[in-house]
Amino acid sequence: MTTLGTASAAPGEVDTGRLTVGETRDGSPVGLPVAVVNGEREGKTLYMQAASDGNELNGVGVIREVFPKLDPAELAGEIRIVGIVNFHGFQIDSHRNPIDDTKLNRTYPGDHEGTSSERIAAATFDAARDADLILDLHQGSDSRMIHETRVRCGRRHRLHQQCLELAKVFGAGHILDQKGPDGQLARAGPDEGIPTIDPELGGTVGFDTGSVAVGVEGVFNVLRHYEFIEGDVDLTPQTRASGFDQYGAPAGGLVDFTVDLGDRVKRGDTLFRVTDPFGQLKAEVTADSNGLFWRTRRLPQVATGEYVCSVGTDLDSY
């Protein structure tokens, strides 16, 4: 029998329920939506979660598509799912947890006696501690972003190669191989001996069907490759970056990009121009390094110094 919150499933069964992580301001319980799929045959354990950043909904869209297709009669091992991690942020379309004004994915492995975010992190990490693999589904918040998978443990970590393999199997097309900030699940998981990746499924407001489709395919790639279900995976080379150059606006105004997401750029290539409302040029920004045009702001208006775009650098193929 596998139990996650109020969801319990014996081999060959599926169940959904709630994982209590505290109370709201009126004393009502806060329960994260959870699911367990327990295969008829023994195998590995996959832990999967979405929306630790409360406005990143493509991962929720992936789970919504994947879960109905999971048949425990065809599954070896078990899958544990937390469908919405940042409960409070999700309710108001906020990236951060509004209860403690914290980015929840900076609080792992959490603290059962800590802040709201630390308690949620601790409860969800308990569900993942004895897993064999972890998928933490994200997107570029409300930025525009290519599809990528992030390996955040750092190149000197003992699980680096296993995390890279998991990222290649997921197959989003691009990998950011760069040590992440403390408190990320993709850092805490490998420290516990669990290969963990952070797929960033594009960037949008609401669901983007193309990005959700990439995530659904990625999850099933993982299930096939690691023998949860039958089937083969064609492992294709991924474009890997190990760094970012980020660019801000040298002047206030309206941004026009001169390259598209996913384009290769060379040092000195123009990335964007800033004009005033009458179309008069105020600034032009060029690439500092060779790389790949990775991420941009969604809206065109900018203030001086405001973030505009990022270029992935130190590229190779993995």
Coordinates of C-alpha atoms in Angstrom, one line a residue:
M1 CA 0.0 0.0 0.0
T2 CA 1.3 3.5 -1.0
T3 CA -0.1 6.5 0.8
L4 CA 0.3 10.2 0.0
G5 CA -1.9 12.4 2.2
T6 CA -5.4 10.9 2.0
A7 CA -4.6 9.0 -1.3
S8 CA -3.9 5.3 -0.8
A9 CA -3.4 2.7 -3.5
A10 CA -2.5 -1.0 -3.2
P11 CA -0.7 -2.6 -6.2
G12 CA -2.9 -2.3 -9.2
E13 CA -4.8 0.7 -7.9
V14 CA -5.1 4.5 -8.4
D15 CA -6.3 7.1 -5.9
T16 CA -6.4 10.8 -5.5
G17 CA -6.7 12.9 -2.3
R18 CA -5.3 15.8 -0.4
L19 CA -2.1 16.4 1.5
T20 CA -2.7 18.8 4.4
V21 CA 0.0 21.4 4.8
G22 CA -1.5 23.9 7.3
E23 CA -4.6 26.1 7.6
T24 CA -5.8 29.3 5.9
R25 CA -6.5 32.5 7.9
D26 CA -10.0 31.3 8.8
G27 CA -8.8 28.0 10.1
S28 CA -9.8 25.9 7.1
P29 CA -7.3 23.1 6.2
V30 CA -5.0 23.6 3.2
G31 CA -4.9 20.4 1.2
L32 CA -2.7 20.0 -1.9
P33 CA -4.2 17.8 -4.6
V34 CA -2.3 14.5 -4.7
A35 CA -2.5 11.2 -6.6
V36 CA -0.9 7.8 -6.3
V37 CA -0.6 5.3 -9.2
N38 CA 0.6 1.9 -7.8
G39 CA 1.6 -0.5 -10.5
E40 CA 0.8 -4.2 -10.5
R41 CA 4.5 -5.0 -10.9
E42 CA 7.4 -3.9 -8.8
G43 CA 9.7 -1.2 -10.1
K44 CA 11.0 2.3 -9.5
T45 CA 9.3 5.2 -7.9
L46 CA 8.7 8.5 -9.7
Y47 CA 7.8 11.7 -7.8
M48 CA 6.3 14.5 -9.9
Q49 CA 5.0 17.9 -8.9
A50 CA 3.8 21.1 -10.6
A51 CA 3.2 24.8 -9.7
S52 CA 5.7 25.3 -6.9
D53 CA 5.7 28.7 -8.6
G54 CA 2.0 29.5 -8.3
N55 CA 1.5 31.1 -11.7
E56 CA 3.4 28.5 -13.8
L57 CA 0.5 26.4 -15.1
N58 CA 1.9 24.4 -17.9
G59 CA 3.1 21.7 -15.5
V60 CA -0.5 21.5 -14.1
G61 CA -1.6 21.1 -17.7
V62 CA 0.9 18.2 -18.2
I63 CA -0.3 16.4 -15.1
R64 CA -3.9 16.9 -16.2
E65 CA -3.1 15.1 -19.5
V66 CA -0.8 12.4 -18.1
F67 CA -2.7 11.2 -15.1
P68 CA -5.8 9.8 -17.0
K69 CA -3.5 7.8 -19.3
L70 CA -1.7 6.0 -16.4
D71 CA -3.0 2.4 -16.1
P72 CA -1.7 0.6 -13.0
A73 CA -2.2 -2.7 -14.8
E74 CA 0.5 -1.7 -17.3
L75 CA 2.8 0.0 -14.8
A76 CA 5.9 -1.3 -13.0
G77 CA 6.6 0.6 -9.8
E78 CA 4.7 3.7 -8.6
I79 CA 4.1 7.3 -9.4
R80 CA 3.4 9.9 -6.7
I81 CA 2.0 13.3 -7.9
V82 CA 1.4 16.6 -6.2
G83 CA -0.6 18.5 -8.8
I84 CA -0.4 22.0 -7.2
V85 CA 2.4 22.7 -4.7
N86 CA 2.1 26.5 -4.2
F87 CA -1.6 26.4 -3.1
H88 CA -1.8 30.0 -1.9
G89 CA 0.0 31.4 -5.0
F90 CA -2.1 29.4 -7.4
Q91 CA -5.3 30.8 -5.9
I92 CA -4.3 34.4 -6.9
D93 CA -2.1 33.8 -9.9
S94 CA 1.1 34.7 -7.9
H95 CA 4.6 33.4 -8.6
R96 CA 5.4 33.7 -4.8
N97 CA 3.5 32.3 -1.8
P98 CA 1.6 35.4 -0.7
I99 CA 1.3 34.1 2.9
D100 CA 5.0 34.7 3.5
D101 CA 6.0 36.5 0.3
T102 CA 8.4 33.7 -0.5
K103 CA 9.5 31.9 -3.7
L104 CA 8.6 28.4 -2.6
N105 CA 11.1 26.8 -4.8
R106 CA 13.9 28.3 -2.7
T107 CA 12.8 26.6 0.6
Y108 CA 13.6 22.9 0.0
P109 CA 14.1 20.6 1.8
G110 CA 11.8 22.6 4.0
D111 CA 11.0 22.8 7.7
H112 CA 7.9 21.2 9.3
E113 CA 7.9 23.9 12.0
G114 CA 8.8 26.8 9.7
T115 CA 7.1 29.4 7.5
S116 CA 4.2 28.5 5.2
S117 CA 6.5 27.8 2.3
E118 CA 9.0 25.8 4.4
R119 CA 6.1 23.6 5.7
I120 CA 4.8 23.0 2.1
A121 CA 8.3 22.2 1.0
A122 CA 8.9 19.8 3.9
A123 CA 5.6 18.0 3.3
T124 CA 6.2 17.5 -0.4
F125 CA 9.8 16.6 0.0
D126 CA 8.7 13.9 2.4
A127 CA 6.8 12.4 -0.4
A128 CA 9.8 12.5 -2.7
R129 CA 12.6 11.4 -0.3
D130 CA 12.5 7.7 -1.2
A131 CA 11.8 8.1 -4.9
D132 CA 14.2 7.0 -7.6
L133 CA 13.5 10.0 -9.8
I134 CA 12.0 13.5 -9.4
L135 CA 10.4 15.7 -12.1
D136 CA 9.7 19.3 -10.9
L137 CA 7.6 20.8 -13.7
H138 CA 8.0 24.6 -14.3
Q139 CA 7.8 27.2 -17.1
G140 CA 9.1 30.6 -17.7
S141 CA 6.4 32.3 -15.5
D142 CA 5.0 35.0 -17.7
S143 CA 8.2 35.4 -19.8
R144 CA 8.7 34.0 -23.3
M145 CA 11.1 31.0 -23.2
I146 CA 12.3 28.1 -25.2
H147 CA 11.6 24.6 -24.0
E148 CA 14.4 23.4 -21.7
T149 CA 15.3 21.1 -18.9
R150 CA 17.4 22.4 -16.1
V151 CA 20.1 20.4 -14.3
R152 CA 20.7 22.3 -11.1
C153 CA 23.0 20.1 -9.0
G154 CA 26.3 21.5 -10.4
R155 CA 28.9 19.7 -12.6
R156 CA 30.9 18.5 -9.6
H157 CA 27.9 16.8 -7.9
R158 CA 28.1 13.0 -7.6
L159 CA 24.7 12.7 -9.4
H160 CA 25.5 15.1 -12.2
Q161 CA 25.6 12.5 -14.9
Q162 CA 22.4 10.8 -13.7
C163 CA 20.6 14.1 -13.7
L164 CA 22.0 14.9 -17.2
E165 CA 20.8 11.5 -18.4
L166 CA 17.3 12.2 -17.0
A167 CA 17.2 15.6 -18.8
K168 CA 18.2 14.0 -22.1
V169 CA 15.6 11.3 -21.7
F170 CA 12.9 14.0 -21.0
G171 CA 13.9 15.5 -24.4
A172 CA 12.7 19.1 -24.3
G173 CA 15.4 20.0 -26.8
H174 CA 17.6 22.2 -24.6
I175 CA 19.4 21.7 -21.3
L176 CA 20.6 24.4 -18.9
D177 CA 23.4 22.7 -17.0
Q178 CA 24.1 25.2 -14.3
K179 CA 24.2 25.0 -10.5
G180 CA 21.0 26.5 -9.2
P181 CA 20.3 28.6 -6.1
D182 CA 20.0 26.9 -2.6
G183 CA 16.5 25.8 -1.8
Q184 CA 15.5 24.5 -5.2
L185 CA 14.0 21.0 -5.3
A186 CA 16.4 20.3 -8.2
R187 CA 19.3 21.0 -5.8
A188 CA 17.8 19.2 -2.7
G189 CA 16.8 16.0 -4.6
P190 CA 20.3 15.2 -5.8
D191 CA 21.7 15.9 -2.3
E192 CA 19.4 13.1 -1.1
G193 CA 20.7 10.8 -3.9
I194 CA 17.7 11.3 -6.2
P195 CA 18.3 12.3 -9.9
T196 CA 16.1 15.4 -10.3
I197 CA 15.4 17.8 -13.1
D198 CA 13.5 21.0 -13.6
P199 CA 11.7 21.1 -17.0
E200 CA 10.9 24.6 -18.0
L201 CA 8.0 24.2 -20.4
G202 CA 8.1 27.4 -22.4
G203 CA 6.6 30.6 -21.1
T204 CA 3.1 31.9 -21.2
V205 CA 0.2 33.1 -19.2
G206 CA -2.2 30.2 -18.6
F207 CA -1.9 27.0 -20.6
D208 CA 0.2 26.8 -23.8
T209 CA -0.9 23.7 -25.6
G210 CA 2.3 23.3 -27.5
S211 CA 4.4 23.5 -24.3
V212 CA 2.0 21.1 -22.5
A213 CA 2.4 18.6 -25.3
V214 CA 6.3 18.8 -24.9
G215 CA 5.9 18.1 -21.2
V216 CA 3.5 15.2 -21.7
E217 CA 5.9 13.6 -24.2
G218 CA 8.8 14.2 -21.8
V219 CA 7.0 12.4 -18.9
F220 CA 6.2 9.4 -21.1
N221 CA 9.8 9.3 -22.4
V222 CA 10.9 9.0 -18.7
L223 CA 8.3 6.3 -18.0
R224 CA 9.4 4.3 -20.9
H225 CA 13.2 4.7 -20.5
Y226 CA 13.2 3.8 -16.8
E227 CA 10.9 0.9 -17.4
F228 CA 7.7 2.0 -15.7
I229 CA 5.9 1.2 -18.9
E230 CA 6.9 -0.7 -22.0
G231 CA 8.3 1.1 -25.0
D232 CA 11.5 2.6 -26.4
V233 CA 12.8 6.1 -26.4
D234 CA 14.8 7.6 -29.2
L235 CA 17.4 9.7 -27.3
T236 CA 18.2 12.7 -29.4
P237 CA 21.1 15.1 -28.7
Q238 CA 20.1 18.1 -26.7
T239 CA 21.6 21.6 -27.1
R240 CA 23.2 22.3 -23.7
A241 CA 24.1 25.7 -22.2
S242 CA 26.1 26.1 -19.0
G243 CA 25.7 29.9 -18.7
F244 CA 23.4 32.9 -19.3
D245 CA 24.1 36.4 -20.4
Q246 CA 21.2 38.6 -19.3
Y247 CA 20.4 42.0 -20.8
G248 CA 18.6 45.0 -19.4
A249 CA 17.2 48.1 -21.0
P250 CA 19.7 51.0 -21.3
A251 CA 16.8 53.3 -21.7
G252 CA 13.0 53.4 -21.1
G253 CA 10.6 52.8 -24.0
L254 CA 9.3 50.0 -26.2
V255 CA 11.4 46.9 -27.2
D256 CA 11.6 45.4 -30.6
F257 CA 13.5 42.1 -30.9
T258 CA 15.7 41.5 -33.9
V259 CA 16.1 37.7 -33.3
D260 CA 13.6 35.0 -32.4
L261 CA 13.6 32.5 -29.5
G262 CA 15.9 29.6 -30.3
D263 CA 18.0 31.5 -32.8
R264 CA 21.8 31.2 -32.7
V265 CA 23.5 34.6 -32.2
K266 CA 27.1 35.7 -32.5
R267 CA 28.9 38.3 -30.5
G268 CA 28.0 41.7 -31.8
D269 CA 24.7 40.7 -33.3
T270 CA 21.8 43.1 -32.5
L271 CA 19.4 41.5 -30.0
F272 CA 16.9 44.3 -29.6
R273 CA 16.2 48.0 -30.0
V274 CA 14.4 50.5 -27.7
T275 CA 12.3 53.2 -29.3
D276 CA 10.1 55.9 -27.9
P277 CA 6.3 55.9 -28.6
F278 CA 7.0 57.7 -31.9
G279 CA 9.3 55.0 -33.2
Q280 CA 12.5 57.1 -32.7
L281 CA 15.5 55.0 -31.8
K282 CA 16.8 55.4 -28.2
A283 CA 19.1 52.4 -27.8
E284 CA 20.4 49.3 -29.5
V285 CA 21.8 46.3 -27.6
T286 CA 24.1 43.6 -29.1
A287 CA 25.2 40.2 -27.9
D288 CA 28.3 40.0 -25.7
S289 CA 28.9 36.4 -26.5
N290 CA 28.1 33.7 -29.0
G291 CA 25.0 31.7 -27.9
L292 CA 21.3 30.9 -28.3
F293 CA 18.5 33.4 -27.8
W294 CA 16.8 31.8 -24.8
R295 CA 14.3 34.0 -23.0
T296 CA 12.6 37.4 -23.3
R297 CA 10.2 39.5 -21.4
R298 CA 6.6 39.2 -22.7
L299 CA 5.5 42.8 -22.8
P300 CA 7.3 45.4 -24.9
Q301 CA 7.4 48.3 -22.4
V302 CA 10.5 48.7 -20.3
A303 CA 12.0 51.1 -17.8
T304 CA 15.7 51.9 -17.7
G305 CA 17.6 48.8 -16.3
E306 CA 14.6 46.5 -16.5
Y307 CA 15.2 42.9 -17.6
V308 CA 14.7 42.3 -21.4
C309 CA 16.2 39.0 -22.5
S310 CA 18.8 36.2 -21.9
V311 CA 21.2 34.4 -24.2
G312 CA 22.3 30.9 -23.3
T313 CA 26.1 30.6 -23.6
D314 CA 28.9 28.0 -23.5
L315 CA 26.9 25.8 -25.8
D316 CA 27.6 22.2 -26.7
S317 CA 25.5 19.1 -27.6
Y318 CA 24.7 16.4 -25.1

